[in-house]
XYZ file of C-alpha atoms in Angstrom:
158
model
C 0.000 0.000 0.000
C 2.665 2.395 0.696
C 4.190 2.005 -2.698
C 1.253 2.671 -4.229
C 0.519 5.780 -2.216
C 3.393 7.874 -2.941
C 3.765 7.176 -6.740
C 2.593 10.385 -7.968
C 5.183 12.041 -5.496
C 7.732 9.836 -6.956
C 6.753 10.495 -10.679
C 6.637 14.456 -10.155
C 9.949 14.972 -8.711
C 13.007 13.662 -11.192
C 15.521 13.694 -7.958
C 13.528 11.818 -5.268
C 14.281 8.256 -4.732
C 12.989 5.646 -2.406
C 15.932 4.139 -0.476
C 15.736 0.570 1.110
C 18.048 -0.734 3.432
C 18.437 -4.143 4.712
C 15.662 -6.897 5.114
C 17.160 -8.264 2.256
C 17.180 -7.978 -1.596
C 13.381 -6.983 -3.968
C 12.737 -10.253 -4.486
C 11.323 -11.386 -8.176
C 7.554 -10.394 -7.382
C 8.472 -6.756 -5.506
C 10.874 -6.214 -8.805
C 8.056 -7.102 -11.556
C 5.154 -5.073 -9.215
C 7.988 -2.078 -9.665
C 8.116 -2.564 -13.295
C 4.467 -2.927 -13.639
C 4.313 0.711 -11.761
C 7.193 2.080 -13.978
C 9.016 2.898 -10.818
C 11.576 0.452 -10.917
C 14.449 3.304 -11.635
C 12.905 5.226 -8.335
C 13.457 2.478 -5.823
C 17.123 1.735 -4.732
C 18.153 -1.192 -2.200
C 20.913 -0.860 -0.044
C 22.668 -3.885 2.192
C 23.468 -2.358 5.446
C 26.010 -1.917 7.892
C 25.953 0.823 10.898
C 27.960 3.068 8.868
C 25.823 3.172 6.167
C 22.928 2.895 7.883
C 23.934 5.856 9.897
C 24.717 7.895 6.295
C 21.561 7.225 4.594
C 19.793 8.460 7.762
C 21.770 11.720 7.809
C 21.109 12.166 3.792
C 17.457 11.327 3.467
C 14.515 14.041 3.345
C 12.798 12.110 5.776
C 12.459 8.435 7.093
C 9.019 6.833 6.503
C 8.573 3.496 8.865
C 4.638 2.206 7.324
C 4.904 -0.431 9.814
C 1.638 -2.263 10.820
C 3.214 -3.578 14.104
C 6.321 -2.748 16.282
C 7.101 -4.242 19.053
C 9.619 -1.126 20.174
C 11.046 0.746 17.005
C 14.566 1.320 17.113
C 14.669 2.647 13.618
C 12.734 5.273 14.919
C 15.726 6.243 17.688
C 18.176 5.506 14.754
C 17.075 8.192 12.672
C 16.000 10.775 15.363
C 19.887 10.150 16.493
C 20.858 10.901 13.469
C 18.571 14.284 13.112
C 16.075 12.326 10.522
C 12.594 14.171 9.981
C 10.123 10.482 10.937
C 7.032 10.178 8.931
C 5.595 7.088 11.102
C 2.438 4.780 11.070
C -0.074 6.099 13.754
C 0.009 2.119 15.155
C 1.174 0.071 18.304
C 4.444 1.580 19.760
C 5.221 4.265 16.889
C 3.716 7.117 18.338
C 4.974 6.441 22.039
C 8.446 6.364 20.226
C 8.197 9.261 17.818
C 6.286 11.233 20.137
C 6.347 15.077 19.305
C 9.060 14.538 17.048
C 7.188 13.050 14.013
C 4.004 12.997 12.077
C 1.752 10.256 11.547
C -0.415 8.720 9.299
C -2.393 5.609 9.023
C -0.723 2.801 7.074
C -4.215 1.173 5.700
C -5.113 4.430 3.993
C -3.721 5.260 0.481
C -4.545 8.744 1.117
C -3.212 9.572 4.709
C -0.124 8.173 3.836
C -0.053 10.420 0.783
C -0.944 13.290 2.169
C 1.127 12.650 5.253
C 4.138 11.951 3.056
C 3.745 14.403 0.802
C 3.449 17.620 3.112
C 6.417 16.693 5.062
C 8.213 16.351 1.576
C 6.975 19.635 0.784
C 7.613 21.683 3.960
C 10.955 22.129 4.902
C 10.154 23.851 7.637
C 7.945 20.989 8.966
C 10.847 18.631 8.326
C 13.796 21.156 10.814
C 11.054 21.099 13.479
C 10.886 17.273 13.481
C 14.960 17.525 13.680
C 14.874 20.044 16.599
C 11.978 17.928 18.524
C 13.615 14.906 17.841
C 16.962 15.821 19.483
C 14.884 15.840 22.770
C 12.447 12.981 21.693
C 15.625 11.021 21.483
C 16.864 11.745 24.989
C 13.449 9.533 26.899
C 15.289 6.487 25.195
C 19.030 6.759 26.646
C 21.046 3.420 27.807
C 21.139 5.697 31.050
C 17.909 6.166 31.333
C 16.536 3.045 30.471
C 19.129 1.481 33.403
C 17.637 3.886 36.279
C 14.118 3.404 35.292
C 15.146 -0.802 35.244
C 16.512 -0.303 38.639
C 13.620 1.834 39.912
C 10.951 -0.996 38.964
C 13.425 -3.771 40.838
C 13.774 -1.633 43.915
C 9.910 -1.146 44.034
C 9.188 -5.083 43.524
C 12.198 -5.996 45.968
């Protein structure tokens, strides 16, 4: 659905490309679909190490995560580490993640993931807010603070 959602932003602007990293290669059915689309040219795949991962956050317009389920969402803290604008499914753990610090949109809707998608493309403005609200967004998630609030909860059940 998300592909299909943001083809007429891909197809109006020559310069914007989809980047995938990891979870492995398009496989034979993703690759004819993007054919099929005549967007094939518009998607590139990327295998992955920290590094790069960690330059393709710091390079892209914005990261879009059209997740249907998260358990936590560390890509989420990956790219607000690395000052990311997050364009984020409105489902299970996203928004608790993103917080302030991205927009939303629903991930079974063709149209709110347009629109969502295609206003933060359009607004830089929008996007250095995100980057700004993100850099304190991303502090709630520390190692540090994850290790006090641990120890809090075992001094409280101790």
């Amino acid at each position: 659905l998300f592909i299909h959602s943001i083809i007429p932003i891909i197809k109006e602007n020559k310069n914007l490309y989809i980047v995938c990293a990891g979870g492995g290669k398009f496989n034979q059915k993703e690759k004819s679909m993007f054919d099929n689309l005549n967007i094939a040219n518009k998607l590139i795949f990327h295998n992955i190490n920290d590094t790069i991962l960690s330059y393709l956050y710091q390079k892209a317009i914005m990261f879009v995560f059209p997740s249907l389920y998260e358990g936590f969402g560390i890509p989420i803290l990956e790219a607000l580490n690395c000052d990311c604008p997050c364009a984020l499914s409105d489902t299970s753990s996203l928004p608790e993640i993103g917080g302030p610090a991205a927009v939303y949109f629903d991930p079974n809707s063709k149209e709110s993931i347009y629109n969502v998608i295609n206003d933060l493309y359009k607004n830089k403005d929008k996007r250095d807010e995100l980057v700004s609200l993100g850099k304190i967004q991303r502090k709630k998630f520390s190692w540090a603070n994850t290790a006090t609030k641990t120890l809090s909860v075992y001094k409280k059940v101790i």
